[in-house]
PDB file of C-alpha atoms in Angstrom:
ATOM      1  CA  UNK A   1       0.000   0.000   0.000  1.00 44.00           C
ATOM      2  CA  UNK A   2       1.896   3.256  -1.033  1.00 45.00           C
ATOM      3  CA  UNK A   3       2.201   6.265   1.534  1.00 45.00           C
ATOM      4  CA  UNK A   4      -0.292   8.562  -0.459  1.00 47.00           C
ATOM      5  CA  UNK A   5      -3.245   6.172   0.354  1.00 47.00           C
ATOM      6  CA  UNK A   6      -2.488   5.352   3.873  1.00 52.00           C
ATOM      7  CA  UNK A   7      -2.602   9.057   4.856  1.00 70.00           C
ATOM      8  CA  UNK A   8      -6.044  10.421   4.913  1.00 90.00           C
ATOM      9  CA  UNK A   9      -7.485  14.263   4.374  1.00 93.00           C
ATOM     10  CA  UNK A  10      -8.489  15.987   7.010  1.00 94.00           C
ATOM     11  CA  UNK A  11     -12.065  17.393   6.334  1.00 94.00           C
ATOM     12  CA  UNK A  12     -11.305  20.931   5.116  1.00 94.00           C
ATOM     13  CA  UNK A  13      -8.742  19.101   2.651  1.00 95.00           C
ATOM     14  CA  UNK A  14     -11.450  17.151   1.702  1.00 95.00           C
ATOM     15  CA  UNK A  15     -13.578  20.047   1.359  1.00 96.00           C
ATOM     16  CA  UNK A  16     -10.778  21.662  -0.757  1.00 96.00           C
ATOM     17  CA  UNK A  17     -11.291  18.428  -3.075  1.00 96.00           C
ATOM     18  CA  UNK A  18     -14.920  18.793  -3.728  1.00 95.00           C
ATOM     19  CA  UNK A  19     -14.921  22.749  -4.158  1.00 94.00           C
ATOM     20  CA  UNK A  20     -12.033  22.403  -6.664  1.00 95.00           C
ATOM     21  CA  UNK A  21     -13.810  20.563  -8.953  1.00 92.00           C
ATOM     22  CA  UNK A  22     -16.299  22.984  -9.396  1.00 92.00           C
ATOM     23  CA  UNK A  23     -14.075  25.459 -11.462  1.00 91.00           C
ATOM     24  CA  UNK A  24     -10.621  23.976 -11.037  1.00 91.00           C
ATOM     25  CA  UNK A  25      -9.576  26.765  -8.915  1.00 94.00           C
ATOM     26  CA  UNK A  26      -7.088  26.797  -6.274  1.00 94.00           C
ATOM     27  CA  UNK A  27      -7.394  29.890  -4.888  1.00 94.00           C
ATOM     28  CA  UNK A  28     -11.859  29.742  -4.967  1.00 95.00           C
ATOM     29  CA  UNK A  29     -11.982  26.564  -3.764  1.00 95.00           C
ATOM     30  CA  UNK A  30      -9.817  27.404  -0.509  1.00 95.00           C
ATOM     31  CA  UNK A  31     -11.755  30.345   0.404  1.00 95.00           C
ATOM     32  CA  UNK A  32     -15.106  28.443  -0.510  1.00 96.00           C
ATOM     33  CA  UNK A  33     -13.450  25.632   1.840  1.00 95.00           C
ATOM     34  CA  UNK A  34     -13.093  28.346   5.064  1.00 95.00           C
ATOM     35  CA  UNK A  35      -9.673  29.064   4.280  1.00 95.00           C
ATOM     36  CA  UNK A  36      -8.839  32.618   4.975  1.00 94.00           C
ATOM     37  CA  UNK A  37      -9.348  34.694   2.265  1.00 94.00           C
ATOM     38  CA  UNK A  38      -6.297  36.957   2.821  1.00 95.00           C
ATOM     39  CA  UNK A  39      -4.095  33.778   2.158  1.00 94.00           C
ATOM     40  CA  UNK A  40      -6.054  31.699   0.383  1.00 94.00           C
ATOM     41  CA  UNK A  41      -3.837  31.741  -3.375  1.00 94.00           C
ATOM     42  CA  UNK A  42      -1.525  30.286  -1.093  1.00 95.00           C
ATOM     43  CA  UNK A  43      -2.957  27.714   0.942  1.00 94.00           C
ATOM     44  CA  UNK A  44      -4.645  26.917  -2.366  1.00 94.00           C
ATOM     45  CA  UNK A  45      -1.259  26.059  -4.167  1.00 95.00           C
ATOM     46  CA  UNK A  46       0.160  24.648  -1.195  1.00 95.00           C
ATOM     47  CA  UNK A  47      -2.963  22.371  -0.967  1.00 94.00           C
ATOM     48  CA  UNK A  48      -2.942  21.049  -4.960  1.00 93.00           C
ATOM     49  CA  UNK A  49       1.554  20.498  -4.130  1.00 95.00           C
ATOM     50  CA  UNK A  50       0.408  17.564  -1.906  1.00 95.00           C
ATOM     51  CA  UNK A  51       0.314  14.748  -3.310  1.00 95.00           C
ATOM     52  CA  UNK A  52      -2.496  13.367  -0.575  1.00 96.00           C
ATOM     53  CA  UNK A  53      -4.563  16.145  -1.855  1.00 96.00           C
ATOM     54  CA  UNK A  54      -2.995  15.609  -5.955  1.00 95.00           C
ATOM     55  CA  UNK A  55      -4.264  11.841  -5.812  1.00 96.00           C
ATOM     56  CA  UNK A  56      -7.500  12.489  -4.315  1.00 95.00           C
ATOM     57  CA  UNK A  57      -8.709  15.411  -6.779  1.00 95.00           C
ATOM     58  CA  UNK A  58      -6.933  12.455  -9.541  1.00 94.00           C
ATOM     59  CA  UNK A  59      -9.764  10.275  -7.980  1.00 94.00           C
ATOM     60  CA  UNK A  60     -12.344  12.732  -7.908  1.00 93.00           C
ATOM     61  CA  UNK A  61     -12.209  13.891 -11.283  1.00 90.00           C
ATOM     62  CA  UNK A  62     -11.989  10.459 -12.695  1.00 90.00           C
ATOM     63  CA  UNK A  63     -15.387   9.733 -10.602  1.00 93.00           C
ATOM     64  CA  UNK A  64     -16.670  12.763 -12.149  1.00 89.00           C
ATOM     65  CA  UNK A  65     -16.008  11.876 -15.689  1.00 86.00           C
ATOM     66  CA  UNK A  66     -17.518   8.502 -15.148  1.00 88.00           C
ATOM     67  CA  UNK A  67     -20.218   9.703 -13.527  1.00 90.00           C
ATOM     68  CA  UNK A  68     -21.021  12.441 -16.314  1.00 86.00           C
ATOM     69  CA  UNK A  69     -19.416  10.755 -19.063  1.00 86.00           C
ATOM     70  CA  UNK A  70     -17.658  13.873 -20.249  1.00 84.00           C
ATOM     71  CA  UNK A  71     -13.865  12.515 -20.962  1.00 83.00           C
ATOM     72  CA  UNK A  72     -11.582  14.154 -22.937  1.00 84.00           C
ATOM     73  CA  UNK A  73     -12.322  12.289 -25.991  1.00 88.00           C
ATOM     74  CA  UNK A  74     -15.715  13.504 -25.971  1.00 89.00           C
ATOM     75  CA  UNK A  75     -14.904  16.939 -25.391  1.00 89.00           C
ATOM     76  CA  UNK A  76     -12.674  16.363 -28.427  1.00 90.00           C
ATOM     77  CA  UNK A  77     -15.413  14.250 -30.582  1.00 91.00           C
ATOM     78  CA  UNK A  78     -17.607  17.544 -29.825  1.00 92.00           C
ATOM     79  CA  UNK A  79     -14.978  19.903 -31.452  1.00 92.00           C
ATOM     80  CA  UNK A  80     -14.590  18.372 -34.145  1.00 92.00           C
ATOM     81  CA  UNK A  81     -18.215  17.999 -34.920  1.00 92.00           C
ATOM     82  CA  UNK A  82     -18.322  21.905 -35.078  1.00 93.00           C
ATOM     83  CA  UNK A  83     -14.975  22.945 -36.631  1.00 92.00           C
ATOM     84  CA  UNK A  84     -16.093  19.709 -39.647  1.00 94.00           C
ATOM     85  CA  UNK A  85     -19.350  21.043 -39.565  1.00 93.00           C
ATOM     86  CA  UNK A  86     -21.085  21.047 -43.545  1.00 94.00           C
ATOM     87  CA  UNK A  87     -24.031  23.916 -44.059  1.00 92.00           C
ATOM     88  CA  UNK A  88     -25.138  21.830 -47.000  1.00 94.00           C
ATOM     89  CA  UNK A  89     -26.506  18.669 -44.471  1.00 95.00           C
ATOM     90  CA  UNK A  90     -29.212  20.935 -43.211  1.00 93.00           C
ATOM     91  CA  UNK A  91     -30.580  21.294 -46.991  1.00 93.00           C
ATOM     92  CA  UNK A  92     -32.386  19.136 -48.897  1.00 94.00           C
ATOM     93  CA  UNK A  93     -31.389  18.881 -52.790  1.00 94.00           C
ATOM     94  CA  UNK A  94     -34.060  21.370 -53.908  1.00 93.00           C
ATOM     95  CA  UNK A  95     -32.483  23.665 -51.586  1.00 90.00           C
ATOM     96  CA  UNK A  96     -35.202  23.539 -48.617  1.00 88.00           C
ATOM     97  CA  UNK A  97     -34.416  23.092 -45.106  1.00 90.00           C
ATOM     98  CA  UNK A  98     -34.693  19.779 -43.990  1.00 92.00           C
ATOM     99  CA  UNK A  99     -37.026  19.238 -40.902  1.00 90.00           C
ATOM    100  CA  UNK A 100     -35.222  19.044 -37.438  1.00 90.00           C
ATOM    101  CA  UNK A 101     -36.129  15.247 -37.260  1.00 94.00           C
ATOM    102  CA  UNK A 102     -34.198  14.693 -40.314  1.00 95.00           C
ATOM    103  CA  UNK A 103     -30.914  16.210 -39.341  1.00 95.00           C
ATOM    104  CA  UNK A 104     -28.030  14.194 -38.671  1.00 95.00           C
ATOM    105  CA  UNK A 105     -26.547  14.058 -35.337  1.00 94.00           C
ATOM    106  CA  UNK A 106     -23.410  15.931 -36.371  1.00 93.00           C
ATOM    107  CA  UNK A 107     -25.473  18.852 -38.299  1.00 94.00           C
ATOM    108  CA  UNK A 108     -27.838  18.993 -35.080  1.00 93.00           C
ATOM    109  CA  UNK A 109     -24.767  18.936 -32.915  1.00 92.00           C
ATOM    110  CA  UNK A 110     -23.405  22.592 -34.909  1.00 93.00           C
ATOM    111  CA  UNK A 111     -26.627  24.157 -34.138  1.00 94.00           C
ATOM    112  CA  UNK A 112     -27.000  26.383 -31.147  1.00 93.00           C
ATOM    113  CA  UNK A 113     -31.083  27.667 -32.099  1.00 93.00           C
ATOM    114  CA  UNK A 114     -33.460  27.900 -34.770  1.00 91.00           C
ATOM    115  CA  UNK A 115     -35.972  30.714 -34.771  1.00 93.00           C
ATOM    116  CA  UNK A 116     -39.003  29.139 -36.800  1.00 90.00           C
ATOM    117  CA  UNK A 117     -41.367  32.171 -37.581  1.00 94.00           C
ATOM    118  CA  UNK A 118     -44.987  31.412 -39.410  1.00 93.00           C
ATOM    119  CA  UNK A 119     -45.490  33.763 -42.521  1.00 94.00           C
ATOM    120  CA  UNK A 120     -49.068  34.718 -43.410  1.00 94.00           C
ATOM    121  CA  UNK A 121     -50.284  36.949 -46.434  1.00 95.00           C
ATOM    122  CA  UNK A 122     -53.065  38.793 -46.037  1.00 92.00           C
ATOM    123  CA  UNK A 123     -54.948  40.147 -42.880  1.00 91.00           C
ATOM    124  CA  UNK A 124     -57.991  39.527 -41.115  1.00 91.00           C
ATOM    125  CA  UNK A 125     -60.349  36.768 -42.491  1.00 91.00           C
ATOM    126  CA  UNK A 126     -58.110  37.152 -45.344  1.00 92.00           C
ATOM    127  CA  UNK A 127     -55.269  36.285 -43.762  1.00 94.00           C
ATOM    128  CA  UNK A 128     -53.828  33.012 -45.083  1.00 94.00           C
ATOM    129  CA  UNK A 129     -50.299  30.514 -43.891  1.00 94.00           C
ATOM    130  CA  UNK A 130     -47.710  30.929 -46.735  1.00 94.00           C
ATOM    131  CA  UNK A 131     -44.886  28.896 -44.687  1.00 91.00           C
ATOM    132  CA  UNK A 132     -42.453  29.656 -42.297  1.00 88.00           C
ATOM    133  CA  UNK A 133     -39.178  31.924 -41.948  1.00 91.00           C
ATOM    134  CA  UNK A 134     -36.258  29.518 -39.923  1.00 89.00           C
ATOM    135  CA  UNK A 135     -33.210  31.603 -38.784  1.00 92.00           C
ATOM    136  CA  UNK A 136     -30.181  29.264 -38.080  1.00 91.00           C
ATOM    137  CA  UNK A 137     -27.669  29.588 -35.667  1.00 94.00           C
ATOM    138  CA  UNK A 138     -24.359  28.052 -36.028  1.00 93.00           C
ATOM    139  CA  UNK A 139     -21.727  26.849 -33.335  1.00 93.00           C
ATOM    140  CA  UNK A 140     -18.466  29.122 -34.183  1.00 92.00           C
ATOM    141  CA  UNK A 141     -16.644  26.831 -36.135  1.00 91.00           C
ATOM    142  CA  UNK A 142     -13.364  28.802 -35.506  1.00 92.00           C
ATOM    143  CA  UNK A 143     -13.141  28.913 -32.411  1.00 91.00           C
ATOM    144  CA  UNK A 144     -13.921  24.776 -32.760  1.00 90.00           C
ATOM    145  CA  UNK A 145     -11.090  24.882 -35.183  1.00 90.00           C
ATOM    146  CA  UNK A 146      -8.882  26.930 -33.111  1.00 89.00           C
ATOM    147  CA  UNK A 147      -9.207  24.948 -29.947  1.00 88.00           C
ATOM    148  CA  UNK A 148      -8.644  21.594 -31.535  1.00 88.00           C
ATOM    149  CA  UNK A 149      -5.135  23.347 -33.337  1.00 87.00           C
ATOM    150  CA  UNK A 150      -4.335  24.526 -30.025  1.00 86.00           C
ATOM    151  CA  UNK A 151      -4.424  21.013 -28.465  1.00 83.00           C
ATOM    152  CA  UNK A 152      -2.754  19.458 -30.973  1.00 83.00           C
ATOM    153  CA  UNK A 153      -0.610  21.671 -30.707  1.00 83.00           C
ATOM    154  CA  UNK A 154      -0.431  23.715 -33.868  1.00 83.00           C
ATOM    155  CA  UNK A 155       0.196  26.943 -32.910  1.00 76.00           C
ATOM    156  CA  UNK A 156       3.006  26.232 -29.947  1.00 65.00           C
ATOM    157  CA  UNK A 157       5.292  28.351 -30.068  1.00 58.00           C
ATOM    158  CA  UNK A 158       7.832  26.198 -28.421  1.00 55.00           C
ATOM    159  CA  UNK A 159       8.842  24.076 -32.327  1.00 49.00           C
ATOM    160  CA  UNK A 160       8.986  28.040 -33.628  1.00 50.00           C
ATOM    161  CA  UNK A 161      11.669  27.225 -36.405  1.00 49.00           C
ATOM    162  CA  UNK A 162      11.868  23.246 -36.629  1.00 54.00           C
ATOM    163  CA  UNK A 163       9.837  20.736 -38.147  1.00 52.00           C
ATOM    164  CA  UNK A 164       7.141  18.720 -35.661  1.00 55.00           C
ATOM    165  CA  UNK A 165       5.465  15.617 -36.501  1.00 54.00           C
ATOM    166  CA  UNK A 166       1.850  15.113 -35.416  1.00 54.00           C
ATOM    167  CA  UNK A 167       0.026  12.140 -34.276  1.00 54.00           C
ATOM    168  CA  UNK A 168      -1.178  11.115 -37.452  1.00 53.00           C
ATOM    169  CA  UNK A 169       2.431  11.528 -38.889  1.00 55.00           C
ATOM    170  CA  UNK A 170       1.822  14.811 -40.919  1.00 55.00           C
ATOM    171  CA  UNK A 171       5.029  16.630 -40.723  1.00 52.00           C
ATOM    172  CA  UNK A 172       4.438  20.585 -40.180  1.00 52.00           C
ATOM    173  CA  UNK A 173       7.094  22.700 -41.683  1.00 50.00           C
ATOM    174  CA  UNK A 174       7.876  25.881 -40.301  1.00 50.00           C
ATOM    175  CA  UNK A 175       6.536  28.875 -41.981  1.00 51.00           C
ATOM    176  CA  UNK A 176       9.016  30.914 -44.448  1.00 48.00           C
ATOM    177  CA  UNK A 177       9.168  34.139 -44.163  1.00 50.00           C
ATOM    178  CA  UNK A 178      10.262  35.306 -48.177  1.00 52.00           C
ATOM    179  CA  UNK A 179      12.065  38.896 -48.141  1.00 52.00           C
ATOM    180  CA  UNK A 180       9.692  41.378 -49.929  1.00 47.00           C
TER     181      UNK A 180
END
C-alpha cells in the first residue's frame, strides 16, 4: 500500500477536493473551503503540491467523468463535430431546409437555435399561412477549429523554427518568411 493512500485528508482538505472541482480553482476553492481569504492563493497552491490532496482530486475527477461521461475524448469528438461542420446537411437537394427530425446528429450537434417564424399573407379573415421563416444559428466553427489546433498543438510556439510531426504523422514545416 503506497504512503499517499495510507494518509487520509483531514475534512477541510477534503472540502478543498470537492470545491475544486467545481471550477478547477485553487485559490476559490480554498476560500469556498473556510480558508482565509487573505491567504487563500496560497494555501490553495500549497494544498494542490500535496500529493495526498494531488491523488484524491486524480480520484475525484476520474469519478466525475464517469459519472457524467464527459472525458476528454468527448470533449474532443464535440470539437470536431463543429470545426467539420457542412451547411449543405441541413438542406435538402431542392435547396429547402430539412425538418429538425431529419438532421443528422453531427449537423444537429453545430446548431445552437433555430428561430421558426410562421409567414401569413393577407390580414384579417383574409389572412392566409404561406410557410415559415427559420433563422439558423451556427456553433463558431473557428473557435472549434482553433481549440482543436491549439491542443494538438499547432500553434506552440515552443517548435517556432523546426519541423514537428503530429500524431497522425503529418510533418508541419515551419513557416518561411520570403524577403519582400
Amino acid at each position: 500500500m503506497s504512503r499517499i493512500a495510507e494518509t487520509k485528508l483531514t475534512p477541510r482538505q477534503q472540502r478543498f477536493v470537492d470545491e475544486y472541482l467545481i471550477d478547477r480553482n485553487a485559490t476559490q476553492a480554498a476560500i469556498r473551503a473556510g480558508y482565509n481569504p487573505k491567504n487563500a492563493s496560497k494555501l490553495g497552491y500549497n494544498n494542490i503540491q500535496k500529493p495526498v490532496v494531488q491523488q484524491a482530486i486524480h480520484t475525484a475527477i476520474q469519478k466525475q467523468q464517469k459519472r457524467t461521461e464527459i472525458t476528454q475524448d468527448r470533449v474532443l469528438q464535440e470539437y470536431a463535430r463543429l470545426a467539420f461542420f457542412d451547411p449543405r446537411k441541413l438542406f435538402r437537394a431542392d435547396g429547402s431546409p430539412k425538418p429538425i427530425e431529419a438532421l443528422d446528429d453531427d449537423t444537429a450537434a453545430a446548431l445552437t437555435s433555430i428561430d421558426v417564424r410562421e409567414e401569413y399573407e393577407g390580414s384579417g379573415e383574409e389572412r392566409v399561412f404561406v410557410g415559415y421563416t427559420k433563422k439558423y444559428r451556427l456553433a463558431n466553427k473557428m473557435g472549434a477549429l482553433n481549440s482543436l489546433a491549439k491542443h494538438m498543438g499547432l500553434f506552440d510556439d515552443k517548435h517556432n523554427g523546426e519541423e514537428k510531426e503530429t500524431d497522425n504523422g503529418v510533418i508541419l514545416m515551419p513557416e518561411v518568411k520570403e524577403d519582400g
